[in-house]
mmCIF file of C-alpha atoms in Angstrom:
data_model
loop_
_atom_site.group_PDB
_atom_site.id
_atom_site.type_symbol
_atom_site.label_atom_id
_atom_site.label_comp_id
_atom_site.label_asym_id
_atom_site.label_seq_id
_atom_site.Cartn_x
_atom_site.Cartn_y
_atom_site.Cartn_z
ATOM 1 C CA MET N 1463 13.402 -9.269 17.051
ATOM 2 C CA GLN N 1464 11.197 -6.305 17.808
ATOM 3 C CA VAL N 1465 8.573 -5.062 15.310
ATOM 4 C CA LEU N 1466 7.657 -1.395 15.223
ATOM 5 C CA GLN N 1467 4.176 -0.513 13.958
ATOM 6 C CA VAL N 1468 3.063 3.042 13.179
ATOM 7 C CA GLN N 1469 -0.270 4.127 11.755
ATOM 8 C CA LEU N 1470 -2.010 7.173 10.314
ATOM 9 C CA GLU N 1471 -5.717 7.780 9.879
ATOM 10 C CA ILE N 1472 -6.529 9.031 6.388
ATOM 11 C CA GLY N 1473 -9.649 11.071 5.546
ATOM 12 C CA ALA N 1474 -11.651 10.539 2.367
ATOM 13 C CA ASP N 1475 -9.980 13.518 0.662
ATOM 14 C CA PRO N 1476 -7.466 13.304 -2.227
ATOM 15 C CA ALA N 1477 -5.289 15.900 -0.405
ATOM 16 C CA GLU N 1478 -4.608 13.172 2.170
ATOM 17 C CA VAL N 1479 -2.367 11.387 -0.323
ATOM 18 C CA GLY N 1480 0.304 14.095 -0.065
ATOM 19 C CA ARG N 1481 0.023 14.068 3.728
ATOM 20 C CA ALA N 1482 0.504 10.280 3.719
ATOM 21 C CA ARG N 1483 3.666 10.609 1.538
ATOM 22 C CA ARG N 1484 5.152 13.204 3.911
ATOM 23 C CA TRP N 1485 4.259 11.072 6.903
ATOM 24 C CA VAL N 1486 5.821 7.895 5.501
ATOM 25 C CA ARG N 1487 9.024 9.780 4.549
ATOM 26 C CA SER N 1488 9.385 10.993 8.137
ATOM 27 C CA ARG N 1489 8.727 7.481 9.538
ATOM 28 C CA LEU N 1490 11.230 5.926 7.162
ATOM 29 C CA ALA N 1491 13.862 8.486 8.193
ATOM 30 C CA GLY N 1492 13.043 7.746 11.827
ATOM 31 C CA SER N 1493 13.669 4.052 11.184
ATOM 32 C CA GLY N 1494 17.160 4.826 9.866
ATOM 33 C CA MET N 1495 16.334 4.434 6.194
ATOM 34 C CA GLU N 1496 18.076 7.045 4.054
ATOM 35 C CA ARG N 1497 15.749 9.175 1.918
ATOM 36 C CA ASP N 1498 17.554 8.308 -1.312
ATOM 37 C CA GLU N 1499 17.725 4.582 -0.544
ATOM 38 C CA PRO N 1500 15.891 2.731 -3.341
ATOM 39 C CA THR N 1501 13.718 0.888 -0.799
ATOM 40 C CA ALA N 1502 12.561 4.207 0.689
ATOM 41 C CA GLU N 1503 11.638 5.602 -2.722
ATOM 42 C CA SER N 1504 9.689 2.445 -3.545
ATOM 43 C CA LEU N 1505 7.827 2.544 -0.231
ATOM 44 C CA VAL N 1506 6.790 6.171 -0.714
ATOM 45 C CA LEU N 1507 5.432 5.376 -4.181
ATOM 46 C CA ILE N 1508 3.619 2.288 -2.894
ATOM 47 C CA VAL N 1509 1.998 4.289 -0.076
ATOM 48 C CA SER N 1510 0.976 6.952 -2.560
ATOM 49 C CA GLU N 1511 -0.718 4.400 -4.819
ATOM 50 C CA LEU N 1512 -2.501 2.440 -2.069
ATOM 51 C CA VAL N 1513 -3.781 5.555 -0.279
ATOM 52 C CA THR N 1514 -4.949 6.990 -3.615
ATOM 53 C CA ASN N 1515 -6.920 3.798 -4.248
ATOM 54 C CA ALA N 1516 -8.604 4.066 -0.853
ATOM 55 C CA VAL N 1517 -9.547 7.760 -0.941
ATOM 56 C CA VAL N 1518 -10.151 8.314 -4.680
ATOM 57 C CA HIS N 1519 -11.475 4.983 -5.949
ATOM 58 C CA ALA N 1520 -13.138 3.679 -2.779
ATOM 59 C CA GLY N 1521 -14.105 7.143 -1.484
ATOM 60 C CA CYS N 1522 -13.625 5.951 2.092
ATOM 61 C CA PRO N 1523 -11.503 6.992 5.054
ATOM 62 C CA ALA N 1524 -8.636 4.569 5.614
ATOM 63 C CA VAL N 1525 -5.932 3.577 8.054
ATOM 64 C CA LEU N 1526 -2.335 3.393 6.803
ATOM 65 C CA ARG N 1527 -0.022 1.095 8.785
ATOM 66 C CA ILE N 1528 3.686 0.508 8.380
ATOM 67 C CA LEU N 1529 5.425 -2.304 10.187
ATOM 68 C CA PHE N 1530 9.222 -2.261 10.451
ATOM 69 C CA GLY N 1531 11.498 -5.099 11.534
ATOM 70 C CA LEU N 1532 9.802 -8.097 9.987
ATOM 71 C CA GLY N 1533 11.876 -10.921 8.528
ATOM 72 C CA ALA N 1534 15.565 -11.653 8.918
ATOM 73 C CA ALA N 1535 17.464 -9.236 11.098
ATOM 74 C CA ASP N 1536 20.059 -8.498 8.407
ATOM 75 C CA ALA N 1537 17.553 -7.752 5.626
ATOM 76 C CA GLY N 1538 14.396 -6.589 7.347
ATOM 77 C CA THR N 1539 11.033 -6.414 5.696
ATOM 78 C CA VAL N 1540 8.778 -3.354 5.696
ATOM 79 C CA ARG N 1541 5.061 -4.065 5.461
ATOM 80 C CA VAL N 1542 2.562 -1.440 4.284
ATOM 81 C CA GLU N 1543 -1.154 -1.916 4.932
ATOM 82 C CA VAL N 1544 -4.095 0.250 3.928
ATOM 83 C CA ALA N 1545 -7.446 -0.717 5.446
ATOM 84 C CA ASP N 1546 -10.665 0.920 4.309
ATOM 85 C CA GLU N 1547 -14.401 0.427 4.826
ATOM 86 C CA CYS N 1548 -15.177 -0.559 1.249
ATOM 87 C CA ALA N 1549 -15.818 -4.268 0.684
ATOM 88 C CA THR N 1550 -15.305 -4.029 -3.089
ATOM 89 C CA PRO N 1551 -12.279 -6.174 -3.928
ATOM 90 C CA PRO N 1552 -9.348 -4.453 -5.590
ATOM 91 C CA SER N 1553 -9.190 -5.023 -9.313
ATOM 92 C CA PRO N 1554 -5.965 -4.374 -11.239
ATOM 93 C CA ARG N 1555 -6.408 -2.453 -14.457
ATOM 94 C CA HIS N 1556 -4.129 -2.344 -17.456
ATOM 95 C CA ALA N 1557 -3.641 1.222 -18.627
ATOM 96 C CA ARG N 1558 -3.022 1.988 -22.262
ATOM 97 C CA GLY N 1559 -0.330 4.429 -23.443
ATOM 98 C CA ASP N 1560 -2.209 7.731 -22.996
ATOM 99 C CA ASP N 1561 -4.436 6.737 -20.039
ATOM 100 C CA THR N 1562 -4.036 9.027 -17.032
ATOM 101 C CA GLY N 1563 -4.847 6.309 -14.494
ATOM 102 C CA GLY N 1564 -4.968 2.568 -14.037
ATOM 103 C CA ARG N 1565 -1.310 1.934 -13.248
ATOM 104 C CA GLY N 1566 -1.370 1.946 -9.461
ATOM 105 C CA LEU N 1567 -1.566 -1.765 -8.734
ATOM 106 C CA GLU N 1568 0.811 -2.565 -11.580
ATOM 107 C CA LEU N 1569 3.317 -0.271 -9.877
ATOM 108 C CA VAL N 1570 2.726 -1.907 -6.518
ATOM 109 C CA ASP N 1571 3.134 -5.323 -8.127
ATOM 110 C CA GLY N 1572 6.416 -4.269 -9.702
ATOM 111 C CA LEU N 1573 7.869 -2.619 -6.587
ATOM 112 C CA ALA N 1574 6.743 -4.967 -3.808
ATOM 113 C CA ASP N 1575 8.215 -8.363 -3.108
ATOM 114 C CA ARG N 1576 4.756 -9.601 -2.066
ATOM 115 C CA TRP N 1577 1.279 -8.076 -2.039
ATOM 116 C CA GLY N 1578 -2.385 -9.014 -1.703
ATOM 117 C CA TRP N 1579 -5.628 -8.162 0.035
ATOM 118 C CA GLN N 1580 -8.029 -9.651 2.531
ATOM 119 C CA PRO N 1581 -11.523 -8.873 3.821
ATOM 120 C CA GLU N 1582 -11.520 -7.003 7.142
ATOM 121 C CA GLY N 1583 -14.747 -6.302 8.970
ATOM 122 C CA ALA N 1584 -17.104 -4.562 6.532
ATOM 123 C CA GLY N 1585 -14.158 -3.528 4.331
ATOM 124 C CA LYS N 1586 -10.766 -4.808 3.292
ATOM 125 C CA ARG N 1587 -7.025 -4.509 3.900
ATOM 126 C CA VAL N 1588 -4.554 -4.193 1.048
ATOM 127 C CA TRP N 1589 -0.977 -5.015 1.991
ATOM 128 C CA CYS N 1590 2.475 -5.342 0.522
ATOM 129 C CA GLU N 1591 5.920 -6.213 1.765
ATOM 130 C CA VAL N 1592 9.271 -4.912 0.609
ATOM 131 C CA ASP N 1593 12.402 -6.716 1.654
ATOM 132 C CA ARG N 1594 15.022 -4.125 2.423
ATOM 133 C CA GLY N 1595 17.877 -4.359 -0.025
ATOM 134 C CA SER N 1596 15.921 -6.428 -2.552
ATOM 135 C CA ARG N 1597 15.522 -5.352 -6.141
ATOM 136 C CA GLY N 1598 11.726 -5.702 -5.766
ATOM 137 C CA ALA N 1599 9.183 -8.001 -7.342
ATOM 138 C CA ARG N 1600 10.982 -11.212 -6.294
ATOM 139 C CA GLY N 1601 8.668 -13.950 -5.049
ATOM 140 C CA ARG N 1602 5.477 -11.915 -5.195
ATOM 141 C CA ALA N 1603 2.339 -13.483 -3.800
ATOM 142 C CA THR N 1604 -0.657 -13.800 -6.037
ATOM 143 C CA ALA N 1605 -3.199 -11.082 -5.281
ATOM 144 C CA GLY N 1606 -6.383 -12.247 -3.679
ATOM 145 C CA ALA N 1607 -8.188 -12.918 -0.436
ATOM 146 C CA VAL N 1608 -5.760 -15.474 0.942
ATOM 147 C CA ALA N 1609 -3.720 -15.956 4.068
ATOM 148 C CA PRO N 1610 -1.252 -14.678 5.115
ATOM 149 C CA PRO N 1611 -2.495 -11.076 5.101
ATOM 150 C CA ALA N 1612 -2.228 -9.876 1.575
ATOM 151 C CA PRO N 1613 -1.688 -6.683 -0.479
ATOM 152 C CA ALA N 1614 -4.184 -5.688 -3.081
ATOM 153 C CA PRO N 1615 -4.775 -4.010 -6.411
ATOM 154 C CA ALA N 1616 -6.548 -0.769 -7.289
ATOM 155 C CA LEU N 1617 -10.273 -0.478 -7.478
ATOM 156 C CA THR N 1618 -12.060 0.061 -10.742
ATOM 157 C CA GLU N 1619 -15.162 1.740 -9.345
ATOM 158 C CA PRO N 1620 -15.935 3.943 -6.350
ATOM 159 C CA CYS N 1621 -17.144 2.057 -3.297
ATOM 160 C CA ALA N 1622 -20.140 4.343 -3.022
ATOM 161 C CA LEU N 1623 -21.418 2.957 -6.315
ATOM 162 C CA ALA N 1624 -20.969 -0.609 -5.126
ATOM 163 C CA ARG N 1625 -22.965 -0.199 -1.912
ATOM 164 C CA PRO N 1626 -26.735 -0.610 -1.843
ATOM 165 C CA ALA N 1627 -28.676 2.636 -1.442
#
């Protein structure tokens, strides 16, 4: 089975989140995934949340990668990875009713079949996998710095604040 990997460099600007969503929609369509397919909608939302975490919470440029064709040929798994230069581990938050933020990693956890994070160079990589045709959130991995490569939660503080001056 052949795996297709595509990637997009993301600047440290919140406007990049919209560009990432448009980019992933076009790549999903190019892979043969219908725009209204539930898996496509979930992947766009996941990308939006993970890229937001990198550029808004970490304040760092990032690299978004999507890998198509993983897993069984009949189901197929799509893997989303966002790597940034901030070493601060992702930390899921639990938003209250009227909070305007803090739901990103909870959404990723609910939509992905597996997710986690791992250190990468001076930063980290947050990843998740969605099995095409699944109803999501089956057999999720526990978040954390563990092998295999893992998806991660949202950050609670900007990376710039976590780095020494």
